[in-house]
PDB file of C-alpha atoms in Angstrom:
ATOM      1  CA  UNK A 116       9.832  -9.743   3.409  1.00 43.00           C
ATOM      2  CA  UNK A 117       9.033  -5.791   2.311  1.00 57.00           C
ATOM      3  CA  UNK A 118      12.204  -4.255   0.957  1.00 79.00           C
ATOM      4  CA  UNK A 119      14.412  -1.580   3.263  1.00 90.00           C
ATOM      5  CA  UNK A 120      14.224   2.095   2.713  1.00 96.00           C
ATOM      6  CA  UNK A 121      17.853   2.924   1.922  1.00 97.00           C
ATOM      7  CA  UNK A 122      19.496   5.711   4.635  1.00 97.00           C
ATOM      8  CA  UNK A 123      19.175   8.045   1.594  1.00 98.00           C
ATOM      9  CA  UNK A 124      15.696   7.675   1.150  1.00 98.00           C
ATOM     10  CA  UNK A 125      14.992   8.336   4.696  1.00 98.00           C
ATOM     11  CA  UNK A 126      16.941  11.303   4.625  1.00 98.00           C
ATOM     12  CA  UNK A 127      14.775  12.494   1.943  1.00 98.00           C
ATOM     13  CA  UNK A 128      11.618  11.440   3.298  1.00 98.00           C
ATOM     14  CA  UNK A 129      12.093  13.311   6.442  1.00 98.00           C
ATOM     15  CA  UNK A 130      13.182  16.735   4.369  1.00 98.00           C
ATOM     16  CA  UNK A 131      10.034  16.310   2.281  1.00 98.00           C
ATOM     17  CA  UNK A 132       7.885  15.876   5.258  1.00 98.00           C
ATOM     18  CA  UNK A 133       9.472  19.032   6.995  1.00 98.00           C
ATOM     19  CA  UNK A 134       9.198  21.190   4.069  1.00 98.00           C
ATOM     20  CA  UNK A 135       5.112  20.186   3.521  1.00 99.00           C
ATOM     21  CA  UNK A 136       4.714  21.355   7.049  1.00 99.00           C
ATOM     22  CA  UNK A 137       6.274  24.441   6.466  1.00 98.00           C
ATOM     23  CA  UNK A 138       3.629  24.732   3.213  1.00 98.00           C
ATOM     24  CA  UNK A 139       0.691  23.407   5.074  1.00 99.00           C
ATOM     25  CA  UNK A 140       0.886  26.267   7.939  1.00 98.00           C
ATOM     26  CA  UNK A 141       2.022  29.080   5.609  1.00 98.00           C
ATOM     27  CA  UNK A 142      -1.351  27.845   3.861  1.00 98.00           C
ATOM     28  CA  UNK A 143      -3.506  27.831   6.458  1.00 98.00           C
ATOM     29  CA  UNK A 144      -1.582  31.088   8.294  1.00 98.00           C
ATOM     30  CA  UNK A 145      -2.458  32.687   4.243  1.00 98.00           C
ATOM     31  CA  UNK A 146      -5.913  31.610   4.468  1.00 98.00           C
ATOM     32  CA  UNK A 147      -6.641  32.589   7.962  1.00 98.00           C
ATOM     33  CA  UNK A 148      -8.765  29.202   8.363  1.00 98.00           C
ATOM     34  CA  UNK A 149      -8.235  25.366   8.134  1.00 98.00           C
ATOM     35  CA  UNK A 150      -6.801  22.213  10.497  1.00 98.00           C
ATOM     36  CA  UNK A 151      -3.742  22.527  10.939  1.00 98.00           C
ATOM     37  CA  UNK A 152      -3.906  19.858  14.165  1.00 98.00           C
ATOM     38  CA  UNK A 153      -4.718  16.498  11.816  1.00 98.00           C
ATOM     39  CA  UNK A 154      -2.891  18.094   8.678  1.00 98.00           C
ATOM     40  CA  UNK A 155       0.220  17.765  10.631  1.00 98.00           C
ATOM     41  CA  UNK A 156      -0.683  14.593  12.184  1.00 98.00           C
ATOM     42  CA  UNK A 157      -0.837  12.955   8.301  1.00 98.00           C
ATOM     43  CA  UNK A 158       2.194  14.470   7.102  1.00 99.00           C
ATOM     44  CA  UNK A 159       4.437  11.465   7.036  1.00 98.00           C
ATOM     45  CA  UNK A 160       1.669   8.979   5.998  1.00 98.00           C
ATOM     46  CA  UNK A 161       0.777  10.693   2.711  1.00 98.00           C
ATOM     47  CA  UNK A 162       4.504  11.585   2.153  1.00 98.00           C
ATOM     48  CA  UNK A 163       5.602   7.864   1.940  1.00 98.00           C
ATOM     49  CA  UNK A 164       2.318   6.772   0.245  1.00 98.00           C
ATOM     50  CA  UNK A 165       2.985   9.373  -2.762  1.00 98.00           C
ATOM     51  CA  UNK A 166       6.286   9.431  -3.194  1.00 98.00           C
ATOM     52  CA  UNK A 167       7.131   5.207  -2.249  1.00 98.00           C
ATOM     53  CA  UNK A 168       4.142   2.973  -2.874  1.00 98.00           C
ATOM     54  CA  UNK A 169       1.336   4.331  -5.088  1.00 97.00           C
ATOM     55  CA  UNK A 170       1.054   4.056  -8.672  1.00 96.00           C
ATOM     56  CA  UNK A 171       0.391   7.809  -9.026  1.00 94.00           C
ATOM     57  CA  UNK A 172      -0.493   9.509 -12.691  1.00 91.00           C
ATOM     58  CA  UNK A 173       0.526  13.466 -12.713  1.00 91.00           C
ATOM     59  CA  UNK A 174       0.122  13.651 -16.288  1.00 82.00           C
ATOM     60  CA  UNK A 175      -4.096  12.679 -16.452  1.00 76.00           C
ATOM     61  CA  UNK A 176      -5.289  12.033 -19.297  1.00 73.00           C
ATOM     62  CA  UNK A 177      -2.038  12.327 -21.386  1.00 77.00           C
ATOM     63  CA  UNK A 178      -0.535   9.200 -19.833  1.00 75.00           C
ATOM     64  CA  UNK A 179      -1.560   6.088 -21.447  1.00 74.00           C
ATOM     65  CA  UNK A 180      -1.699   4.306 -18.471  1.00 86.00           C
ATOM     66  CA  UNK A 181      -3.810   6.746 -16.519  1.00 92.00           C
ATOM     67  CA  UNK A 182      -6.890   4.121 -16.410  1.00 93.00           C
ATOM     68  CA  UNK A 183      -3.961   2.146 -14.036  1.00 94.00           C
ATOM     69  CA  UNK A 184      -3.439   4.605 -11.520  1.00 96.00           C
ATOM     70  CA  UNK A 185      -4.054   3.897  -7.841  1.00 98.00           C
ATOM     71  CA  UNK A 186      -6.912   5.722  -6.567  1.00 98.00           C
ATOM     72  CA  UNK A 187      -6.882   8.288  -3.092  1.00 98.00           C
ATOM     73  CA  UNK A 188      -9.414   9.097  -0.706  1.00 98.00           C
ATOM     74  CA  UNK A 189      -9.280  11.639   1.678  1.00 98.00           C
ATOM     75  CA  UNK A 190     -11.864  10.690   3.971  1.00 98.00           C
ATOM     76  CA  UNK A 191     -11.241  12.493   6.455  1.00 98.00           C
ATOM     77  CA  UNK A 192     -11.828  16.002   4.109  1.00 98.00           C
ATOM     78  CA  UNK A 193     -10.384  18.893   6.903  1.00 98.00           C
ATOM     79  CA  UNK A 194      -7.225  17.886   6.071  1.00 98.00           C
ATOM     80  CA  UNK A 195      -6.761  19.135   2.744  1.00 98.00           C
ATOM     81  CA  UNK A 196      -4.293  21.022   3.124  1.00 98.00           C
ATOM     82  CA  UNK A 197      -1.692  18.260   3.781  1.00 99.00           C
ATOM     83  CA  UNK A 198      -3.004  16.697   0.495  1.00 98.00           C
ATOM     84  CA  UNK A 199      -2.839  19.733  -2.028  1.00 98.00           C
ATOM     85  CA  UNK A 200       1.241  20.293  -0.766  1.00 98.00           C
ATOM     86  CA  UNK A 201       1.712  16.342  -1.329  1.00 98.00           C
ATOM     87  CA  UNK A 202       0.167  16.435  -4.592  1.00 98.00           C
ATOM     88  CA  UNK A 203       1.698  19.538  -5.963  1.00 98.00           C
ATOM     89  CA  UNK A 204       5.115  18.147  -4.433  1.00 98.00           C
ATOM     90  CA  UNK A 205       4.433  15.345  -6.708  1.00 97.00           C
ATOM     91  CA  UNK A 206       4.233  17.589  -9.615  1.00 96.00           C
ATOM     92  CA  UNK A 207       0.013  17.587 -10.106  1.00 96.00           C
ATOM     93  CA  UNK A 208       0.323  21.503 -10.152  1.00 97.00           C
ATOM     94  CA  UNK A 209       2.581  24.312  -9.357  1.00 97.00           C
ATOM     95  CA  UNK A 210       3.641  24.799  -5.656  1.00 98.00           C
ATOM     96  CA  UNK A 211       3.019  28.543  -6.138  1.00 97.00           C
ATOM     97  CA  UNK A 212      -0.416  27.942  -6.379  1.00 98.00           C
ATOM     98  CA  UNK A 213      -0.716  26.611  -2.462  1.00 98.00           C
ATOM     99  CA  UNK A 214      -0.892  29.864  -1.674  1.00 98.00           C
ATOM    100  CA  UNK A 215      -4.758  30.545  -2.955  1.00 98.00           C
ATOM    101  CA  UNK A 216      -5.290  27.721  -0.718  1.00 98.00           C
ATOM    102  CA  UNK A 217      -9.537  28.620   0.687  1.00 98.00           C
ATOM    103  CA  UNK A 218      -9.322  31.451  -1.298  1.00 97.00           C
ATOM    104  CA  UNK A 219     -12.624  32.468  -3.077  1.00 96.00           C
ATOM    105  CA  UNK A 220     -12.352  31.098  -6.957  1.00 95.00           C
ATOM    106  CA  UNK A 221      -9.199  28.878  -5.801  1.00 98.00           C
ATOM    107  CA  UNK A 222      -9.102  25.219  -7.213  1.00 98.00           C
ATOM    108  CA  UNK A 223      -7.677  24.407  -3.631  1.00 98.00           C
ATOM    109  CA  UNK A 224     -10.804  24.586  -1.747  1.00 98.00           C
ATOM    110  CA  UNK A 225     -10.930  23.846   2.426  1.00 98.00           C
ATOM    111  CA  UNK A 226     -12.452  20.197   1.825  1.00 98.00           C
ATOM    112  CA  UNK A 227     -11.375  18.808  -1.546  1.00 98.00           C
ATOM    113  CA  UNK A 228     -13.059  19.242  -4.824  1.00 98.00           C
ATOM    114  CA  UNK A 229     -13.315  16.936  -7.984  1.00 97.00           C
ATOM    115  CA  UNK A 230     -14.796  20.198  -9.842  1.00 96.00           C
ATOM    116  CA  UNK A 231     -11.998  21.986  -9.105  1.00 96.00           C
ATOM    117  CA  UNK A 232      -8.705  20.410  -9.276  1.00 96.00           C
ATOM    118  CA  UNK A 233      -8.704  17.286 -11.477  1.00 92.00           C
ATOM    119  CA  UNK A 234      -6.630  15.191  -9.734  1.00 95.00           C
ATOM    120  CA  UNK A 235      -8.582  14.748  -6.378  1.00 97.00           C
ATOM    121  CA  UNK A 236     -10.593  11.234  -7.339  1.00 97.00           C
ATOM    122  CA  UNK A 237     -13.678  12.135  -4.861  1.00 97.00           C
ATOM    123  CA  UNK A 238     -14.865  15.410  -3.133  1.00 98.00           C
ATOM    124  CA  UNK A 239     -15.055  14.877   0.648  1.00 98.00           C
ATOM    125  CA  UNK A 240     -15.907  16.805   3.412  1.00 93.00           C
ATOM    126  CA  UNK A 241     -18.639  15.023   5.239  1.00 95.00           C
ATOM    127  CA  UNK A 242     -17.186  12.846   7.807  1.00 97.00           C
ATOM    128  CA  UNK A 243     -17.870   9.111   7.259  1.00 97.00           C
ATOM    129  CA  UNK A 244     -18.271   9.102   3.686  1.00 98.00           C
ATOM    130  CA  UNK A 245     -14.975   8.045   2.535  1.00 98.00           C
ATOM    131  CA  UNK A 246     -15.048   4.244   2.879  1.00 98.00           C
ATOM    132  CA  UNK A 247     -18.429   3.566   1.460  1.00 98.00           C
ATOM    133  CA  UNK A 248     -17.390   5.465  -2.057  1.00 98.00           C
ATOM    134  CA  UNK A 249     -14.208   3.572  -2.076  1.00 98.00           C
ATOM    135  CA  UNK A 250     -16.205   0.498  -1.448  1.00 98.00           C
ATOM    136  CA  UNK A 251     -18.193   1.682  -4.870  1.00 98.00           C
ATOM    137  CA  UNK A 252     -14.793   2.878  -6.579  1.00 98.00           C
ATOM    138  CA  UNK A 253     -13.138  -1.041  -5.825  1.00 98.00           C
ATOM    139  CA  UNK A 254     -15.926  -2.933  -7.148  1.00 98.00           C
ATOM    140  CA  UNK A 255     -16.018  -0.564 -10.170  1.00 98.00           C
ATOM    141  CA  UNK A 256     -12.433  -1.370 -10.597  1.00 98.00           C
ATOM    142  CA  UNK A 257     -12.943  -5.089 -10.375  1.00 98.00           C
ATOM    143  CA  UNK A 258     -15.871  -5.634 -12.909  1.00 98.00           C
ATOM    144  CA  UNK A 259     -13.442  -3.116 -15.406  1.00 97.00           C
ATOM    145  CA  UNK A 260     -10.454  -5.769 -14.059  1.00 97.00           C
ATOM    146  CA  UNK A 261      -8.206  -3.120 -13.291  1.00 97.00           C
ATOM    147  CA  UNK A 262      -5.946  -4.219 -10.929  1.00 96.00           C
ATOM    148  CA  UNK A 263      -5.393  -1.143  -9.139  1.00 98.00           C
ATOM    149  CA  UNK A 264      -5.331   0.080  -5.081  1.00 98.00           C
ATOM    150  CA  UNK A 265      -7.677   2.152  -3.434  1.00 98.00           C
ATOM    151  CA  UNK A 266      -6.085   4.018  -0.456  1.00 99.00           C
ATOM    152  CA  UNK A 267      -8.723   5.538   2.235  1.00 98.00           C
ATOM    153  CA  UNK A 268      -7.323   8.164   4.942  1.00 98.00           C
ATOM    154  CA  UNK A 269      -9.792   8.458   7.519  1.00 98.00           C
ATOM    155  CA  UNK A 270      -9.607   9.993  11.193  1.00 98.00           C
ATOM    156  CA  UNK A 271     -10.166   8.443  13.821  1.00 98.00           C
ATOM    157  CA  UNK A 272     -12.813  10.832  15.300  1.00 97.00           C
ATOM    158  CA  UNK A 273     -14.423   9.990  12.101  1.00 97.00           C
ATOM    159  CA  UNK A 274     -14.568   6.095  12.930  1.00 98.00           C
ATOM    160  CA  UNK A 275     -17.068   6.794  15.472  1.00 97.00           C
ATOM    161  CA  UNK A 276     -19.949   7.770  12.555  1.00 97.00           C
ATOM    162  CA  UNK A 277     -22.159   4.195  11.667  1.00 97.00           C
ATOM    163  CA  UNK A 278     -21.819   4.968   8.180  1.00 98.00           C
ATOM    164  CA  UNK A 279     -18.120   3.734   8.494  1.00 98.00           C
ATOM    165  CA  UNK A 280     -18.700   0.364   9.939  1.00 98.00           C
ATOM    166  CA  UNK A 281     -21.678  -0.599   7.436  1.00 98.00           C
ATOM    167  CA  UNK A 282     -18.557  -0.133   4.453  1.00 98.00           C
ATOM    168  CA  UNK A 283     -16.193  -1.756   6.749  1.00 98.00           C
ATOM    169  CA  UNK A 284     -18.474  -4.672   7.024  1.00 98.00           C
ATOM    170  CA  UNK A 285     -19.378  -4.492   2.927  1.00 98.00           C
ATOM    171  CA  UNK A 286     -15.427  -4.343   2.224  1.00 98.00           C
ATOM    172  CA  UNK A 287     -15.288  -7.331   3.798  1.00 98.00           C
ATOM    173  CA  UNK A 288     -18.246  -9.305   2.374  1.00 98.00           C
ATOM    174  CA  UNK A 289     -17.376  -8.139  -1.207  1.00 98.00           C
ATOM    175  CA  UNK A 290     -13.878  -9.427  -0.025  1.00 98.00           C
ATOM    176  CA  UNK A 291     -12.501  -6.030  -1.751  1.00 98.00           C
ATOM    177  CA  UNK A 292      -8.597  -6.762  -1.291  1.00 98.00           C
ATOM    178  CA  UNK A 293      -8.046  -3.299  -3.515  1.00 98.00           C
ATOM    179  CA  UNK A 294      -9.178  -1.457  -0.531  1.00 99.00           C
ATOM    180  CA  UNK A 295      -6.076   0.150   2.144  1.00 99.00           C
ATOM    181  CA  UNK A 296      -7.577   1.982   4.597  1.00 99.00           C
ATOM    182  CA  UNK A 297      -5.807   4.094   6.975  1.00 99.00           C
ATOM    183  CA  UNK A 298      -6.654   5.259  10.198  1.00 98.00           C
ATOM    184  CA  UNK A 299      -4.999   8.453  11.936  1.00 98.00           C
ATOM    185  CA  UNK A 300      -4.984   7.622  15.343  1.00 98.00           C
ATOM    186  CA  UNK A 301      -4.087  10.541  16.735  1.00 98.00           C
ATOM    187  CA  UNK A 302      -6.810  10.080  19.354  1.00 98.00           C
ATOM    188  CA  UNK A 303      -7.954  13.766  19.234  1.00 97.00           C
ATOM    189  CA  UNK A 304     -11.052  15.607  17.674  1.00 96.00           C
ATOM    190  CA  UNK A 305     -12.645  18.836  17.458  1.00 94.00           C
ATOM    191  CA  UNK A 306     -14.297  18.585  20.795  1.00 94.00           C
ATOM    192  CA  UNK A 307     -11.188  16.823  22.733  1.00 96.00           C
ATOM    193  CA  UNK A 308     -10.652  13.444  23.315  1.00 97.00           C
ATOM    194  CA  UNK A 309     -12.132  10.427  21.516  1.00 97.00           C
ATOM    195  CA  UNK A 310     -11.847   8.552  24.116  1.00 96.00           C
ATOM    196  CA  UNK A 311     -13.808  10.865  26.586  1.00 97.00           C
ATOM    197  CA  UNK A 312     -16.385  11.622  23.510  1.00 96.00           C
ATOM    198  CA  UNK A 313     -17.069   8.099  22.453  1.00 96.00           C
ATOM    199  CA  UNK A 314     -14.424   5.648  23.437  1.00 96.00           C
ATOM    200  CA  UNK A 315     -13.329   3.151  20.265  1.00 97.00           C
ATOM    201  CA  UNK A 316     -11.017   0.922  22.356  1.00 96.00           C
ATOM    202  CA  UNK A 317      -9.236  -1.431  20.411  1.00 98.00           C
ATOM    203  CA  UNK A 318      -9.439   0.000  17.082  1.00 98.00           C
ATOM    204  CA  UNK A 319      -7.196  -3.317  15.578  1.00 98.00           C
ATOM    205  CA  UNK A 320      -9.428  -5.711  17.382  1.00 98.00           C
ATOM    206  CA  UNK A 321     -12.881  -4.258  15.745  1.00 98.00           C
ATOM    207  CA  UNK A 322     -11.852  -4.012  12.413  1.00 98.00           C
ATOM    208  CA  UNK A 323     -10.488  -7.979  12.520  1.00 98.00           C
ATOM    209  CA  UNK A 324     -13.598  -9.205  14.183  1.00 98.00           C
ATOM    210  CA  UNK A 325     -14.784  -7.563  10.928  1.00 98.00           C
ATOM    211  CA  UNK A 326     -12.670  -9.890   9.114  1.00 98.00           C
ATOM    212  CA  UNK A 327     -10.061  -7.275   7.980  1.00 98.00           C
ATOM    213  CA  UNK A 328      -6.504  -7.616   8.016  1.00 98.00           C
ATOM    214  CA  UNK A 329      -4.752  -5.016  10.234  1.00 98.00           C
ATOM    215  CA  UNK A 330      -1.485  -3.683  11.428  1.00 98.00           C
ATOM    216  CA  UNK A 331      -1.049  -0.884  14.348  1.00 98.00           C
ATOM    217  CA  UNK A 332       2.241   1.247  13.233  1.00 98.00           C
ATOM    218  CA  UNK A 333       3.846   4.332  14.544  1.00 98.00           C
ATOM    219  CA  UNK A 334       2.386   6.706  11.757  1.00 98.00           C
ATOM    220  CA  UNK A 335       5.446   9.179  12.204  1.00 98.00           C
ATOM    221  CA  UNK A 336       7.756   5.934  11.142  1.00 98.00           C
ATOM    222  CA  UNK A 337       8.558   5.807   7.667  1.00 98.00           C
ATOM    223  CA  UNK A 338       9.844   2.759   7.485  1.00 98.00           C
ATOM    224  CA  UNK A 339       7.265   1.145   9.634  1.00 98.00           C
ATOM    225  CA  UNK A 340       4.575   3.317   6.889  1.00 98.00           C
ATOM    226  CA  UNK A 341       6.050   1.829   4.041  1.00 98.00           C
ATOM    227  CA  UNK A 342       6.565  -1.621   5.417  1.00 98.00           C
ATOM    228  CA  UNK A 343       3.088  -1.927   6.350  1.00 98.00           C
ATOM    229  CA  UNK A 344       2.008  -0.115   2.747  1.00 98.00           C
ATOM    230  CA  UNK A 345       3.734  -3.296   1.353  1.00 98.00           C
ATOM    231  CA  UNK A 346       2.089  -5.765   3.596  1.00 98.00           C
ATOM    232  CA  UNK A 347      -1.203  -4.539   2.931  1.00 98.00           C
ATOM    233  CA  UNK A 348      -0.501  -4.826  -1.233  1.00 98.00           C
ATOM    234  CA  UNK A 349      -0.404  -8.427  -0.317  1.00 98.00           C
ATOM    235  CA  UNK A 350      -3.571  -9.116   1.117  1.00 98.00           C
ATOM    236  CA  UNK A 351      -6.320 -11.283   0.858  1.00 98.00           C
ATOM    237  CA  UNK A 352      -8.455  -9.327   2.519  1.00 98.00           C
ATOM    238  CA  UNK A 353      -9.310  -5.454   2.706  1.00 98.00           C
ATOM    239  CA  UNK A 354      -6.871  -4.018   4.846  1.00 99.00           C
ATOM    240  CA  UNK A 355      -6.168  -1.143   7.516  1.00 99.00           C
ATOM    241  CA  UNK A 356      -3.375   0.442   8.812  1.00 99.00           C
ATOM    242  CA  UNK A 357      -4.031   1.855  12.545  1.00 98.00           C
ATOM    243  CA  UNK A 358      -0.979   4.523  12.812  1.00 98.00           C
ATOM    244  CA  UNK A 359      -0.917   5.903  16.071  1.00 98.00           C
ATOM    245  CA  UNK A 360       0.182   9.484  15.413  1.00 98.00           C
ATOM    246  CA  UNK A 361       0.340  12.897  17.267  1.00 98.00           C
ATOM    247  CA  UNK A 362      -1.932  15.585  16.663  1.00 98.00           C
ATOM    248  CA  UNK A 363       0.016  18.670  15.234  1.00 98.00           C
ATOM    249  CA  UNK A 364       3.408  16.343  14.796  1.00 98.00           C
ATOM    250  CA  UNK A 365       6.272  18.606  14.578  1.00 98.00           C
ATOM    251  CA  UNK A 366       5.243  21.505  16.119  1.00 98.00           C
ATOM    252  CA  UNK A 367       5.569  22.036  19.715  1.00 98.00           C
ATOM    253  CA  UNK A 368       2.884  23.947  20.973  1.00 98.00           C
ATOM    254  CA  UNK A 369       0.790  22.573  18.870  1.00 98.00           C
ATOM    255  CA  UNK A 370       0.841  18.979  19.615  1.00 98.00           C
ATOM    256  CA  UNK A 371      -1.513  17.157  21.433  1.00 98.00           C
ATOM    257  CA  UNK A 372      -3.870  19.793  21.986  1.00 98.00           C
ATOM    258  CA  UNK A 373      -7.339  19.573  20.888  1.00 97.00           C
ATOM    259  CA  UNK A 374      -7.395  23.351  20.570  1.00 97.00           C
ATOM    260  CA  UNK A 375      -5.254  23.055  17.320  1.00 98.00           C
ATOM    261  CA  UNK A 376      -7.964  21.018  15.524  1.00 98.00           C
ATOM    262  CA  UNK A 377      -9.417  23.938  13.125  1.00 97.00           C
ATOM    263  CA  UNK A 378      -7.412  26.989  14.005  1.00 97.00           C
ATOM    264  CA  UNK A 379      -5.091  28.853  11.482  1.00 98.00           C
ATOM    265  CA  UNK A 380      -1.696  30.739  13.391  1.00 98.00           C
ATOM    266  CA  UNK A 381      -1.583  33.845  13.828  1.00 98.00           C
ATOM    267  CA  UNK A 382       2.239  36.024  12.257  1.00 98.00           C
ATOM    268  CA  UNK A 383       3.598  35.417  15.803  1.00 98.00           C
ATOM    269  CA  UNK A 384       2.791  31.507  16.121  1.00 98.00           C
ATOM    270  CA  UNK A 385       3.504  31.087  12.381  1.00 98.00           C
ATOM    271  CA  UNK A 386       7.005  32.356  13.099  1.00 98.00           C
ATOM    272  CA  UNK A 387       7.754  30.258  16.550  1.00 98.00           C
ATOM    273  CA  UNK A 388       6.272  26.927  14.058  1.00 98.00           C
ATOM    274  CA  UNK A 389       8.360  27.608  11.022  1.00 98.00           C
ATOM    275  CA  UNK A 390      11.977  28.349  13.205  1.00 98.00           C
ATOM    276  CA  UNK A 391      10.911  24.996  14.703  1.00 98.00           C
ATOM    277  CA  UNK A 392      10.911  23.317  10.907  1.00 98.00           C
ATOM    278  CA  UNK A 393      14.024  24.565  10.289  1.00 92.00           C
TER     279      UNK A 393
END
């Protein structure tokens, strides 16, 4: 049995995930350019992972136990945006730094950059990359016997590249029980919907006839996040968390609609979003 979330922590939760929205369009409105559509939709995922259930390491290299810390991929690059305002939340770097967010020189670069900000573990960008270098980073960990997690965020517009289901089906033969995977099923991509585009069906079913463990969640619950988060910690097995979330969560006229996948607000939108955030 996971434990509870305490009514304070929820509380808390849900502020933190409002005020990262708030960031994540004022970045992208700043920048002129990003995704705000599945930066939004990941909001409440990477919220509870950072702040509730990973071993995180602000400090580097100064913190003895550094070599420990659990390890983040963000597969599923585009959605940078979401990360930098969790990890400067966290305390990895100023908050008055989001700003320079895709600006030329920044460290916070549209797809995320080990050369430029220390703390991101991998630079991604190219869809379908994520899991196979995680697959690489967990057996790393294992022959150093580290006993640390390896979280994956991938889309799931991303699932439909081949790449993904060759590491899905190496996680599993290595038997790499480091590896969480998450996938953002907010059942949108650039083009419209994944299931007119290429149709993945029962996402849960695939990855167990892989021989994954799995769990479908509402990814916009945080106690059904950090339950699962728990669960997966457990595991025999390499393990994925399906969370069926809404594209462009907490902003009205921007959810659900494919539209919002890589387009940055303009003053007037930015202004209806934000009073919406209040």
């Amino acid at each position: 049995m996971t434990a509870q979330l305490s009514e304070a922590e929820l509380i808390e939760i849900k502020a933190v995930s409002k005020k990262l929205r708030r960031e994540i369009l004022m970045m992208i409105h700043n920048a002129k350019s990003g995704h705000p559509g599945g930066s939004l939709s990941a909001v409440d995922i990477l919220n509870v992972l950072f702040t509730k259930c990973m071993e995180c390491c602000p400090n580097g290299n100064k913190d003895s136990d550094y070599k420990n810390r659990d390890r983040f991929v963000l597969s599923k690059g585009h959605a940078s945006a979401t990360l930098y305002a969790v990890l400067a939340h966290c305390g990895y770097f100023d908050e008055n730094e989001l700003m320079t967010f895709r600006k030329l020189g920044s460290r916070l670069q549209g797809h995320p950059s080990k050369k430029m900000l220390n703390c991101i573990e991998v630079s991604t960008g190219s869809l379908g990359q994520g899991l196979s270098i995680a697959c690489g980073m967990a057996l790393g960990l294992r022959l150093d016997k580290i006993d640390s997690k390896i979280y994956v965020y991938m889309g799931d517009g991303e699932i439909e590249e081949g790449s993904v289901w060759e590491a899905v089906m190496n996680a599993s033969s290595r038997k790499l029980n480091n590896i969480i995977a998450f996938i953002d099923r907010n059942k949108l991509q650039i083009d419209g919907s994944t299931e007119d585009i290429k149709s993945l069906g029962n996402v849960k079913v695939k990855f167990e006839a892989f021989d994954w463990n799995a769990v479908e969640i509402d990814g916009h619950d945080e106690q059904q996040i950090f339950d699962a988060i728990q669960t997966a910690k457990q595991s025999d097995r390499p393990f994925v968390i399906i969370a069926n979330t809404i594209k462009g969560k907490g902003v009205s006229f921007m959810e659900n609609q494919a539209g919002w996948h890589g387009k940055a607000p303009n003053d007037e939108e930015l202004q209806k979003a934000l009073e919406e955030l209040k």
